[in-house]
Coordinates of C-alpha atoms and ligand atoms in Angstrom, one line a residue:
M12 CA -12.6 -59.3 -24.8
S13 CA -15.9 -61.1 -25.0
G14 CA -18.1 -58.1 -24.6
K15 CA -20.1 -59.9 -21.9
P16 CA -20.7 -58.2 -18.6
T17 CA -18.2 -59.5 -16.0
F18 CA -18.6 -60.7 -12.4
Y19 CA -15.8 -61.4 -9.9
I20 CA -16.7 -63.1 -6.7
T21 CA -14.4 -64.3 -3.9
T22 CA -14.5 -66.4 -0.8
P23 CA -12.3 -65.7 2.2
I24 CA -9.1 -67.7 1.9
Y25 CA -9.1 -70.2 4.7
Y26 CA -6.5 -70.7 7.3
V27 CA -4.7 -74.0 7.1
N28 CA -4.5 -74.4 10.9
D29 CA -7.9 -76.0 10.9
I30 CA -9.5 -78.7 8.8
P31 CA -12.4 -77.6 6.7
H32 CA -15.9 -77.7 8.3
I33 CA -19.4 -76.8 7.4
G34 CA -18.8 -73.1 7.9
H35 CA -16.2 -73.0 5.2
A36 CA -18.3 -75.2 3.0
Y37 CA -21.1 -72.7 3.5
T38 CA -19.3 -69.6 2.3
T39 CA -17.8 -71.4 -0.7
L40 CA -21.2 -72.8 -1.6
A41 CA -22.9 -69.4 -1.5
C42 CA -20.3 -68.0 -3.8
D43 CA -20.7 -71.0 -6.1
V44 CA -24.4 -70.4 -6.3
L45 CA -23.9 -66.7 -7.1
A46 CA -21.2 -67.5 -9.7
R47 CA -23.3 -70.2 -11.4
F48 CA -26.3 -67.8 -11.4
K49 CA -24.3 -65.1 -13.1
R50 CA -22.8 -67.5 -15.7
L51 CA -26.3 -68.7 -16.6
D52 CA -27.4 -65.0 -16.8
G53 CA -24.7 -64.4 -19.5
Y54 CA -21.9 -63.0 -17.4
D55 CA -18.2 -63.7 -17.8
V56 CA -17.5 -64.9 -14.3
M57 CA -14.4 -65.3 -12.2
F58 CA -14.9 -67.2 -8.9
L59 CA -11.9 -67.4 -6.6
T60 CA -11.2 -69.4 -3.5
G61 CA -8.1 -70.6 -1.8
T62 CA -6.0 -70.8 1.4
D63 CA -4.3 -68.3 3.7
E64 CA -1.0 -69.9 4.6
H65 CA 1.2 -67.4 6.3
G66 CA 1.4 -65.9 9.8
Q67 CA 2.2 -66.8 13.3
K68 CA -0.9 -68.9 13.8
V69 CA 0.1 -71.3 11.0
E70 CA 3.7 -71.3 12.1
K71 CA 2.6 -72.3 15.6
S72 CA 0.1 -74.9 14.4
A73 CA 2.8 -76.5 12.3
A74 CA 5.2 -76.6 15.1
A75 CA 2.6 -78.1 17.4
V76 CA 2.2 -81.1 15.1
G77 CA 5.9 -81.5 14.3
K78 CA 5.7 -80.3 10.7
T79 CA 7.3 -77.5 8.8
P80 CA 4.9 -74.8 7.9
I81 CA 4.9 -75.6 4.2
E82 CA 4.2 -79.3 4.9
L83 CA 1.1 -78.3 6.9
C84 CA 0.1 -75.9 4.2
D85 CA 0.4 -78.4 1.4
E86 CA -1.6 -81.0 3.4
V87 CA -4.5 -78.8 4.6
S88 CA -4.7 -76.7 1.4
T89 CA -5.3 -79.9 -0.5
R90 CA -8.1 -80.7 1.8
F91 CA -9.8 -77.4 1.2
R92 CA -9.4 -77.9 -2.5
E93 CA -11.0 -81.3 -2.2
L94 CA -13.8 -79.9 -0.3
A95 CA -14.6 -77.3 -2.9
D96 CA -14.5 -80.0 -5.6
F97 CA -16.6 -82.4 -3.5
M98 CA -19.3 -79.7 -3.0
N99 CA -19.3 -79.3 -6.8
C100 CA -18.1 -75.7 -6.6
S101 CA -17.2 -74.1 -9.9
H102 CA -14.3 -72.0 -8.9
D103 CA -12.1 -70.7 -11.7
D104 CA -9.0 -70.3 -9.6
F105 CA -7.7 -71.6 -6.2
I106 CA -5.1 -69.4 -4.8
R107 CA -2.4 -70.2 -2.2
T108 CA -0.7 -67.3 -0.5
T109 CA 2.6 -69.3 -0.6
E110 CA 2.6 -69.0 -4.4
E111 CA 5.2 -66.8 -6.1
R112 CA 2.6 -64.8 -8.0
H113 CA 1.2 -63.8 -4.6
K114 CA 4.5 -62.7 -3.1
I115 CA 5.1 -60.5 -6.2
A116 CA 1.6 -58.9 -5.7
C117 CA 2.1 -58.3 -2.0
Q118 CA 5.5 -56.7 -2.4
A119 CA 4.2 -54.5 -5.2
I120 CA 1.2 -53.2 -3.2
W121 CA 3.5 -52.6 -0.2
K122 CA 5.9 -50.6 -2.4
K123 CA 3.0 -48.6 -3.8
L124 CA 1.8 -47.8 -0.3
E125 CA 5.3 -46.7 0.7
E126 CA 5.6 -44.6 -2.4
N127 CA 2.3 -42.9 -1.6
G128 CA 3.6 -42.1 1.9
Q129 CA 1.0 -44.4 3.5
I130 CA 3.5 -46.6 5.5
Y131 CA 6.0 -45.5 8.1
L132 CA 8.4 -47.2 10.6
D133 CA 7.7 -46.9 14.3
K134 CA 7.3 -49.0 17.4
Y135 CA 4.2 -51.0 18.3
A136 CA 3.2 -51.6 21.9
G137 CA -0.2 -53.2 22.4
W138 CA -2.3 -56.3 22.5
Y139 CA -2.3 -59.0 19.8
S140 CA -4.3 -62.2 19.4
V141 CA -2.6 -64.9 17.4
R142 CA -5.8 -66.9 17.1
D143 CA -7.5 -63.9 15.5
E144 CA -4.3 -62.5 13.9
A145 CA -5.6 -59.2 15.1
F146 CA -4.5 -56.2 17.2
Y147 CA -6.9 -54.9 19.8
A148 CA -7.1 -51.7 21.7
E149 CA -7.1 -52.0 25.5
T150 CA -10.7 -50.7 25.6
E151 CA -11.9 -53.5 23.4
L152 CA -10.7 -56.3 25.7
L153 CA -12.9 -58.3 28.0
E154 CA -11.9 -59.8 31.3
I155 CA -12.6 -63.5 31.9
N156 CA -11.3 -65.2 35.0
N157 CA -9.0 -62.2 35.7
E158 CA -7.5 -62.7 32.2
K159 CA -7.7 -60.2 29.5
V160 CA -9.1 -61.7 26.3
A161 CA -10.1 -60.4 22.9
P162 CA -13.8 -59.6 22.2
T163 CA -14.0 -62.9 20.4
G164 CA -12.8 -64.7 23.5
A165 CA -9.4 -65.4 22.0
P166 CA -6.3 -65.1 24.2
V167 CA -4.2 -61.9 23.7
E168 CA -0.6 -61.2 24.4
W169 CA 1.3 -57.9 25.0
V170 CA 3.6 -57.1 22.1
E171 CA 6.3 -54.5 21.9
E172 CA 8.4 -54.4 18.8
E173 CA 9.5 -52.2 15.9
S174 CA 6.8 -52.2 13.3
Y175 CA 5.7 -50.5 10.1
F176 CA 2.4 -48.7 10.3
F177 CA -0.3 -48.0 7.8
R178 CA -1.9 -44.6 8.0
L179 CA -5.4 -46.0 8.5
S180 CA -6.4 -42.9 10.5
A181 CA -6.2 -40.8 7.3
W182 CA -9.0 -42.8 5.6
E183 CA -12.0 -42.2 7.9
D184 CA -13.8 -39.8 5.7
R185 CA -13.2 -41.7 2.5
L186 CA -14.4 -44.9 4.2
L187 CA -17.5 -43.2 5.5
E188 CA -18.2 -42.0 2.0
W189 CA -17.7 -45.4 0.6
Y190 CA -20.2 -46.9 3.0
E191 CA -22.8 -44.5 1.6
S192 CA -22.3 -45.3 -2.1
I193 CA -25.5 -45.5 -4.1
E194 CA -25.0 -49.3 -4.7
P195 CA -24.6 -50.8 -1.2
T196 CA -21.0 -51.6 -0.6
V197 CA -21.5 -53.4 2.7
L198 CA -24.4 -55.8 3.2
P199 CA -26.4 -56.7 5.2
K200 CA -27.2 -53.3 6.6
S201 CA -26.6 -54.3 10.2
R202 CA -23.0 -55.1 9.2
K203 CA -22.7 -51.7 7.4
N204 CA -23.8 -50.0 10.6
E205 CA -21.3 -52.0 12.6
V206 CA -18.3 -51.0 10.5
K207 CA -19.6 -47.5 10.1
S208 CA -19.8 -46.9 13.9
F209 CA -16.3 -48.5 14.3
V210 CA -14.9 -46.0 11.8
E211 CA -16.9 -43.1 13.4
G212 CA -15.4 -44.1 16.7
G213 CA -12.0 -43.0 15.3
L214 CA -9.3 -45.1 13.5
R215 CA -5.8 -45.5 14.7
D216 CA -2.9 -46.3 12.4
L217 CA -2.5 -50.0 11.9
S218 CA 0.6 -52.1 12.6
V219 CA 1.4 -53.9 9.4
S220 CA 4.6 -55.8 10.0
R221 CA 6.1 -58.1 12.7
T222 CA 9.6 -59.1 13.6
S223 CA 8.9 -61.9 16.0
F224 CA 8.3 -64.7 13.5
K225 CA 9.5 -65.6 10.0
W226 CA 6.6 -67.4 8.2
G227 CA 5.4 -64.8 5.8
I228 CA 6.3 -62.4 3.1
P229 CA 9.2 -60.1 3.8
V230 CA 8.8 -56.4 3.7
P231 CA 10.6 -55.2 0.5
G232 CA 13.9 -53.6 1.5
N233 CA 13.8 -54.7 5.1
D234 CA 13.5 -58.4 5.5
K235 CA 13.8 -58.3 9.3
H236 CA 10.1 -57.5 9.0
I237 CA 7.3 -59.9 7.8
M238 CA 4.1 -58.4 6.5
Y239 CA 1.1 -58.5 8.8
V240 CA -0.8 -61.6 7.6
W241 CA -3.9 -59.6 6.8
I242 CA -2.2 -57.4 4.3
D243 CA -0.8 -60.5 2.8
A244 CA -4.2 -62.4 2.9
L245 CA -6.4 -59.6 1.6
T246 CA -4.1 -59.0 -1.4
N247 CA -4.9 -62.5 -2.7
Y248 CA -8.0 -60.9 -4.3
L249 CA -5.7 -58.7 -6.4
T250 CA -3.2 -61.4 -7.1
A251 CA -5.7 -63.6 -8.7
A252 CA -7.0 -60.8 -10.9
G253 CA -3.5 -60.3 -12.3
Y254 CA -2.0 -57.5 -10.1
P255 CA 0.5 -55.9 -10.2
D256 CA -0.1 -56.0 -14.0
T257 CA -2.9 -53.5 -13.9
E258 CA -2.9 -53.4 -17.7
S259 CA -3.5 -57.1 -18.0
E260 CA -6.7 -58.2 -19.6
S261 CA -7.9 -60.0 -16.5
F262 CA -7.2 -57.1 -14.2
K263 CA -9.0 -54.7 -16.5
K264 CA -11.9 -57.2 -16.8
F265 CA -12.4 -58.2 -13.2
W266 CA -11.1 -55.5 -10.9
P267 CA -12.8 -54.1 -8.8
A268 CA -14.2 -57.3 -7.5
D269 CA -18.0 -57.5 -7.5
I270 CA -18.4 -59.3 -4.2
H271 CA -16.1 -60.4 -1.4
M272 CA -18.2 -62.9 0.5
V273 CA -17.1 -63.3 4.1
G274 CA -18.4 -64.5 7.4
K275 CA -19.4 -61.8 9.9
D276 CA -16.2 -62.5 11.9
I277 CA -14.0 -60.9 9.4
V278 CA -16.1 -58.0 8.2
R279 CA -13.8 -55.4 9.8
F280 CA -10.8 -56.6 7.8
H281 CA -12.7 -56.5 4.6
A282 CA -14.9 -53.4 5.0
V283 CA -12.4 -51.2 6.9
Y284 CA -8.8 -52.2 6.4
W285 CA -9.1 -53.5 2.8
P286 CA -10.9 -50.6 1.1
A287 CA -8.5 -48.3 3.0
F288 CA -5.4 -50.2 1.7
L289 CA -6.7 -50.2 -1.8
M290 CA -7.6 -46.5 -1.9
A291 CA -4.3 -45.7 -0.4
A292 CA -2.6 -47.6 -3.2
D293 CA -4.7 -45.8 -5.8
I294 CA -6.7 -49.0 -6.5
E295 CA -10.5 -49.1 -6.7
P296 CA -12.1 -50.7 -3.6
P297 CA -14.4 -53.7 -4.2
K298 CA -18.0 -53.1 -5.2
R299 CA -19.4 -55.0 -2.3
V300 CA -18.5 -56.9 0.9
F301 CA -21.3 -59.3 2.0
A302 CA -21.0 -60.7 5.5
H303 CA -23.1 -63.8 6.1
G304 CA -24.0 -65.2 9.5
W305 CA -22.7 -67.9 11.7
W306 CA -23.7 -71.5 11.9
T307 CA -24.2 -73.3 15.2
N308 CA -24.7 -77.0 15.7
E309 CA -27.9 -78.0 17.4
G310 CA -27.7 -74.7 19.2
Q311 CA -24.1 -74.8 20.2
K312 CA -21.1 -72.9 18.8
I313 CA -19.1 -75.1 16.5
S314 CA -15.7 -75.7 17.9
K315 CA -13.0 -78.2 17.9
S316 CA -12.8 -78.2 21.7
V317 CA -16.5 -78.9 22.1
G318 CA -16.0 -81.7 19.5
N319 CA -19.1 -80.8 17.6
V320 CA -17.5 -79.8 14.3
I321 CA -19.8 -80.8 11.4
D322 CA -17.8 -82.5 8.7
P323 CA -19.3 -81.5 5.3
F324 CA -17.9 -84.7 3.7
E325 CA -19.9 -86.8 6.2
I326 CA -23.2 -84.9 5.9
V327 CA -23.1 -85.0 2.1
D328 CA -22.5 -88.8 2.3
E329 CA -25.5 -89.1 4.6
F330 CA -28.0 -86.7 2.9
G331 CA -26.8 -86.2 -0.6
L332 CA -24.9 -83.3 -2.2
D333 CA -27.7 -81.4 -3.8
Q334 CA -29.8 -81.9 -0.7
V335 CA -27.1 -80.3 1.5
R336 CA -26.6 -77.5 -1.0
Y337 CA -30.3 -76.8 -1.0
F338 CA -30.7 -77.0 2.8
L339 CA -27.8 -74.6 3.5
M340 CA -29.1 -72.0 1.1
R341 CA -32.8 -72.3 1.9
E342 CA -32.9 -72.9 5.6
V343 CA -31.5 -69.6 6.9
P344 CA -32.1 -66.1 5.6
F345 CA -28.7 -65.4 4.0
G346 CA -26.9 -63.0 6.3
N347 CA -28.5 -64.3 9.5
D348 CA -27.1 -66.8 11.9
G349 CA -28.4 -70.3 11.6
D350 CA -28.6 -73.5 13.5
F351 CA -27.7 -76.8 11.9
S352 CA -30.0 -79.6 12.9
K353 CA -30.5 -82.9 11.2
Q354 CA -34.2 -82.8 11.7
A355 CA -34.4 -79.5 9.9
M356 CA -32.4 -80.9 7.0
I357 CA -34.7 -84.0 6.8
N358 CA -37.8 -81.7 6.8
R359 CA -36.5 -79.7 3.9
I360 CA -35.4 -82.7 1.9
N361 CA -38.8 -84.4 2.4
S362 CA -41.1 -81.5 2.0
D363 CA -39.5 -79.1 -0.5
L364 CA -37.5 -81.5 -2.6
A365 CA -39.2 -84.8 -2.4
N366 CA -42.8 -83.8 -2.0
D367 CA -43.1 -80.5 -3.7
L368 CA -40.8 -80.6 -6.7
G369 CA -39.8 -84.2 -6.8
N370 CA -43.4 -85.5 -6.8
L371 CA -44.6 -82.9 -9.3
A372 CA -42.0 -83.9 -11.8
Q373 CA -42.3 -87.6 -11.2
R374 CA -46.1 -87.6 -11.4
S375 CA -46.4 -85.5 -14.5
L376 CA -43.5 -87.0 -16.4
S377 CA -44.6 -90.6 -15.6
M378 CA -48.1 -89.8 -17.0
I379 CA -46.5 -88.5 -20.2
F380 CA -44.4 -91.6 -20.4
K381 CA -47.3 -94.0 -19.8
N382 CA -50.2 -92.2 -21.4
C383 CA -48.8 -90.2 -24.2
D384 CA -46.5 -92.9 -25.7
G385 CA -43.5 -91.4 -24.0
V386 CA -43.6 -88.3 -26.2
M387 CA -44.2 -84.7 -25.2
P388 CA -47.9 -84.0 -26.0
S389 CA -49.1 -81.1 -28.1
P390 CA -51.1 -78.6 -26.1
G391 CA -54.7 -78.0 -27.2
T392 CA -56.5 -74.8 -26.6
Y393 CA -55.3 -73.2 -23.4
H394 CA -57.7 -72.5 -20.6
E395 CA -57.3 -69.5 -18.4
T396 CA -55.6 -71.6 -15.7
D397 CA -53.0 -72.7 -18.2
N398 CA -52.3 -69.3 -19.5
T399 CA -52.0 -67.9 -16.0
I400 CA -49.5 -70.5 -15.0
L401 CA -47.4 -70.1 -18.1
E402 CA -47.4 -66.3 -17.8
N403 CA -46.2 -66.6 -14.2
A404 CA -43.5 -69.1 -15.1
D405 CA -42.2 -66.8 -17.8
K406 CA -41.8 -63.9 -15.3
I407 CA -40.2 -65.7 -12.3
I408 CA -36.7 -64.9 -13.3
L409 CA -37.3 -61.2 -12.7
D410 CA -38.0 -61.7 -9.0
V411 CA -35.3 -64.3 -8.7
R412 CA -32.7 -62.0 -10.3
E413 CA -33.6 -59.1 -8.1
Y414 CA -33.1 -61.2 -5.0
M415 CA -29.9 -62.8 -6.2
D416 CA -28.5 -59.3 -6.9
K417 CA -29.0 -58.5 -3.2
Q418 CA -27.6 -61.9 -2.2
E419 CA -30.9 -62.9 -0.7
I420 CA -30.5 -66.4 -1.9
H421 CA -33.2 -67.8 0.5
N422 CA -35.7 -65.4 -1.0
A423 CA -34.9 -66.3 -4.5
L424 CA -35.5 -70.0 -3.6
K425 CA -38.7 -69.1 -1.8
V426 CA -40.1 -67.5 -5.0
I427 CA -39.3 -70.6 -7.0
W428 CA -40.8 -72.9 -4.4
T429 CA -43.9 -70.9 -4.0
F430 CA -44.4 -71.3 -7.7
V431 CA -43.8 -75.0 -7.5
S432 CA -46.5 -75.2 -4.8
Y433 CA -48.8 -73.2 -6.9
T434 CA -48.2 -75.6 -9.8
N435 CA -48.9 -78.5 -7.6
G436 CA -52.2 -76.9 -6.8
Y437 CA -52.8 -76.5 -10.6
F438 CA -52.0 -80.1 -11.3
A439 CA -54.2 -81.4 -8.5
G440 CA -57.0 -79.1 -9.4
E441 CA -57.0 -79.9 -13.1
E442 CA -56.9 -83.6 -12.6
P443 CA -55.2 -84.7 -15.8
W444 CA -55.8 -88.4 -14.9
S445 CA -59.5 -87.9 -15.1
Y446 CA -59.3 -87.1 -18.9
K447 CA -57.3 -90.3 -19.8
V448 CA -60.3 -91.7 -21.6
T449 CA -62.6 -88.8 -22.1
N450 CA -60.4 -86.1 -23.4
K451 CA -56.8 -86.9 -24.3
I452 CA -56.2 -83.5 -25.7
R453 CA -57.1 -81.8 -22.4
M454 CA -55.0 -84.3 -20.5
G455 CA -52.1 -83.6 -22.9
T456 CA -52.5 -79.8 -22.4
I457 CA -52.3 -80.0 -18.6
L458 CA -49.3 -82.4 -18.8
Y459 CA -47.6 -80.2 -21.3
V460 CA -48.1 -77.0 -19.2
T461 CA -46.8 -78.8 -16.1
A462 CA -43.7 -80.2 -17.9
E463 CA -43.0 -76.7 -19.2
V464 CA -43.1 -75.3 -15.7
I465 CA -40.6 -78.1 -14.7
R466 CA -38.4 -77.1 -17.6
Q467 CA -38.3 -73.5 -16.4
V468 CA -37.9 -74.4 -12.7
A469 CA -35.1 -76.8 -13.6
I470 CA -33.2 -74.1 -15.5
L471 CA -33.7 -71.7 -12.6
I472 CA -32.5 -74.1 -9.9
Q473 CA -29.3 -75.1 -11.7
P474 CA -27.1 -72.9 -9.5
I475 CA -28.4 -74.5 -6.3
V476 CA -28.8 -78.2 -7.2
P477 CA -26.8 -78.5 -10.4
N478 CA -26.8 -82.3 -10.7
S479 CA -30.5 -82.7 -10.0
A480 CA -31.4 -79.9 -12.3
A481 CA -29.3 -81.5 -15.1
K482 CA -31.1 -84.8 -14.5
L483 CA -34.5 -83.1 -14.9
L484 CA -33.4 -81.3 -18.0
D485 CA -32.0 -84.5 -19.4
Q486 CA -35.2 -86.3 -18.8
L487 CA -37.0 -83.5 -20.7
K488 CA -34.4 -83.8 -23.5
I489 CA -33.5 -80.1 -23.3
P490 CA -30.2 -79.7 -25.2
E491 CA -27.2 -78.5 -23.1
D492 CA -27.0 -75.3 -25.1
K493 CA -30.6 -74.4 -24.3
R494 CA -30.3 -74.2 -20.5
M495 CA -29.3 -70.6 -19.9
F496 CA -31.6 -68.0 -18.5
E497 CA -32.1 -66.5 -21.9
H498 CA -33.9 -69.8 -22.7
L499 CA -36.5 -69.2 -20.1
G500 CA -39.8 -67.9 -21.3
E501 CA -42.1 -68.4 -24.2
D502 CA -39.6 -68.5 -27.1
Y503 CA -38.1 -71.8 -26.0
R504 CA -41.2 -73.7 -24.9
L505 CA -40.9 -77.5 -24.8
E506 CA -41.1 -79.1 -28.2
S507 CA -44.0 -81.4 -28.7
G508 CA -43.4 -84.8 -30.2
V509 CA -40.0 -85.2 -28.5
K510 CA -39.5 -88.6 -26.9
I511 CA -38.7 -88.3 -23.2
D512 CA -36.8 -90.7 -21.0
K513 CA -38.5 -92.9 -18.5
P514 CA -38.6 -90.6 -15.5
D515 CA -36.5 -91.6 -12.6
G516 CA -37.2 -89.8 -9.3
V517 CA -34.8 -86.9 -8.9
F518 CA -35.3 -86.2 -5.2
P519 CA -35.9 -89.3 -3.1
R520 CA -37.4 -89.1 0.4
Y521 CA -35.0 -89.3 3.2
I522 CA -35.8 -92.3 5.4
A523 CA -33.8 -92.7 8.5
E524 CA -32.1 -96.0 8.8
D525 CA -32.9 -98.0 11.9
K526 CA -29.8 -98.1 14.0
Ligands
LIG608 O1 -10.6 -65.8 8.8 N1 -20.4 -70.4 10.3 O2 -9.9 -67.8 7.7 P1 -10.8 -68.9 8.5 C1 -20.4 -69.7 9.1 N2 -7.8 -66.6 6.7 N3 -19.2 -69.5 8.5 C2 -18.1 -69.9 9.0 C3 -18.1 -70.6 10.3 C4 -19.3 -70.9 10.9 N4 -19.5 -71.5 12.0 N5 -16.8 -70.9 10.5 C5 -16.0 -70.5 9.5 C6 -9.9 -66.4 8.0 N6 -16.8 -69.8 8.6 C7 -8.9 -65.7 7.2 C8 -9.5 -65.0 6.0 S1 -9.6 -63.5 3.8 C9 -8.5 -62.5 3.1 C10 -8.7 -64.2 5.1 C11 -16.3 -69.2 7.3 O3 -10.2 -70.2 8.1 C12 -16.7 -67.8 7.3 O4 -16.7 -67.4 5.9 O5 -10.9 -68.6 10.0 C13 -15.5 -67.1 7.9 O6 -15.4 -65.8 7.6 C14 -14.4 -67.9 7.4 O7 -14.9 -69.3 7.3 C15 -13.2 -67.9 8.3 O8 -12.2 -68.7 7.8

């Protein structure tokens, strides 16, 4: 083993009944940012994403388009994989629940639960929503146009069939204890309160198998039954870590997962059922479930029927990859709902990226290129203003790390950009151009200090805008092995005398094309 601390982060695995949209891109992107952050901070990271391919919903969707389930799965799973690559996500594994390794893991956890007396055979009679792949109690249903519907608005049907049950009701106390662990296990707090009151309201045993369709993993020893798709789906997190080989290096290294990142729609599955299944199978529950908010499009719920689905491939083509990555992570407090609007995107691109950081880098590096023979100047004696800015630059990581550890990605960015604005103020106030003739040393000092800030900022923003950060670091001639967070701070200051490249704007302004 490497001896490095480890970090295991997962996205939900996405259903293949739908093509990927901005919501899916958002979750995967947030995980990518956190994974990249931890790698730069010296962790051994495993970042997992993938597709959820079983269940009645997928079976029905395939039939509706005249395909076999596996044909649909192959096609749409590929599209999700392409999206992750296209968004420059650095996942280490992409799991498909139709893989053999996953079937083995699911059957193993099932057997373990059975062995532990946590599963029994009975009859289910109740409401089921195929769209949500969820069972609902009568009391949870709403009535719309005299029709009973799920709280999510999805249609429900009455189901009566033989079913295996999981003894969920036995886990109330342990779950309530888990929510109160010292390190928060469910974030944000509002979501913790939501699942906590759900559990406090009393848990009923959960139906965990179905006999009315075939597309799934058979229950070991009774293949008339197919496992409930959520047991199957949640187990993906174990499969990828090496389960059932609990002695494997990867399992020992990465389980329990550090963060399951999910949307708020599926927090109950992750923060109630999943830890209960795990504890019942003598496996440690994850360290944290973080449920982020929901994106709407110009104020409207994103949905295929409304026809306002935002295609991430299209918006990246229009605005640029790093620009979209930055916008999604900065615009909305991570955890809250957010509204996607093109105007908001343009504002962020032009103000934060082009004006604040882009201009600062372009102006200072161009001055070095033109007025210092293209080499990094040697600083003269520092003034108090120079010392203050360098001292602040050296400390930024502390605040950024604290926010990232709470998944407050927007706040981490705010800290960095506040510092960029402050440096802009320094640059404008010190007026390096005014010393071009009178005091080249002073000019060189100001330019050096500004370039050093850019070095540190570029290192810090690598998780968010990896390509642009790399471009800045390349321009400054920072070697690739000197771009980790351990290289922030005073020990790795810019080397004077190094020839820099002719600067080329990293963050162009967005100018709308006339249509
Ligand atoms: O629920 N805003 O898969 P799914 C923000 N297969 N995030 C959104 C979003 C939006 N408008 N729309 C989707 C499933 N998401 C199960 C998961 S995990 C063991 C099984 C994101 O394809 C968000 O992360 O319906 C949400 O939780 C997920 O996509 C749902 O994806």
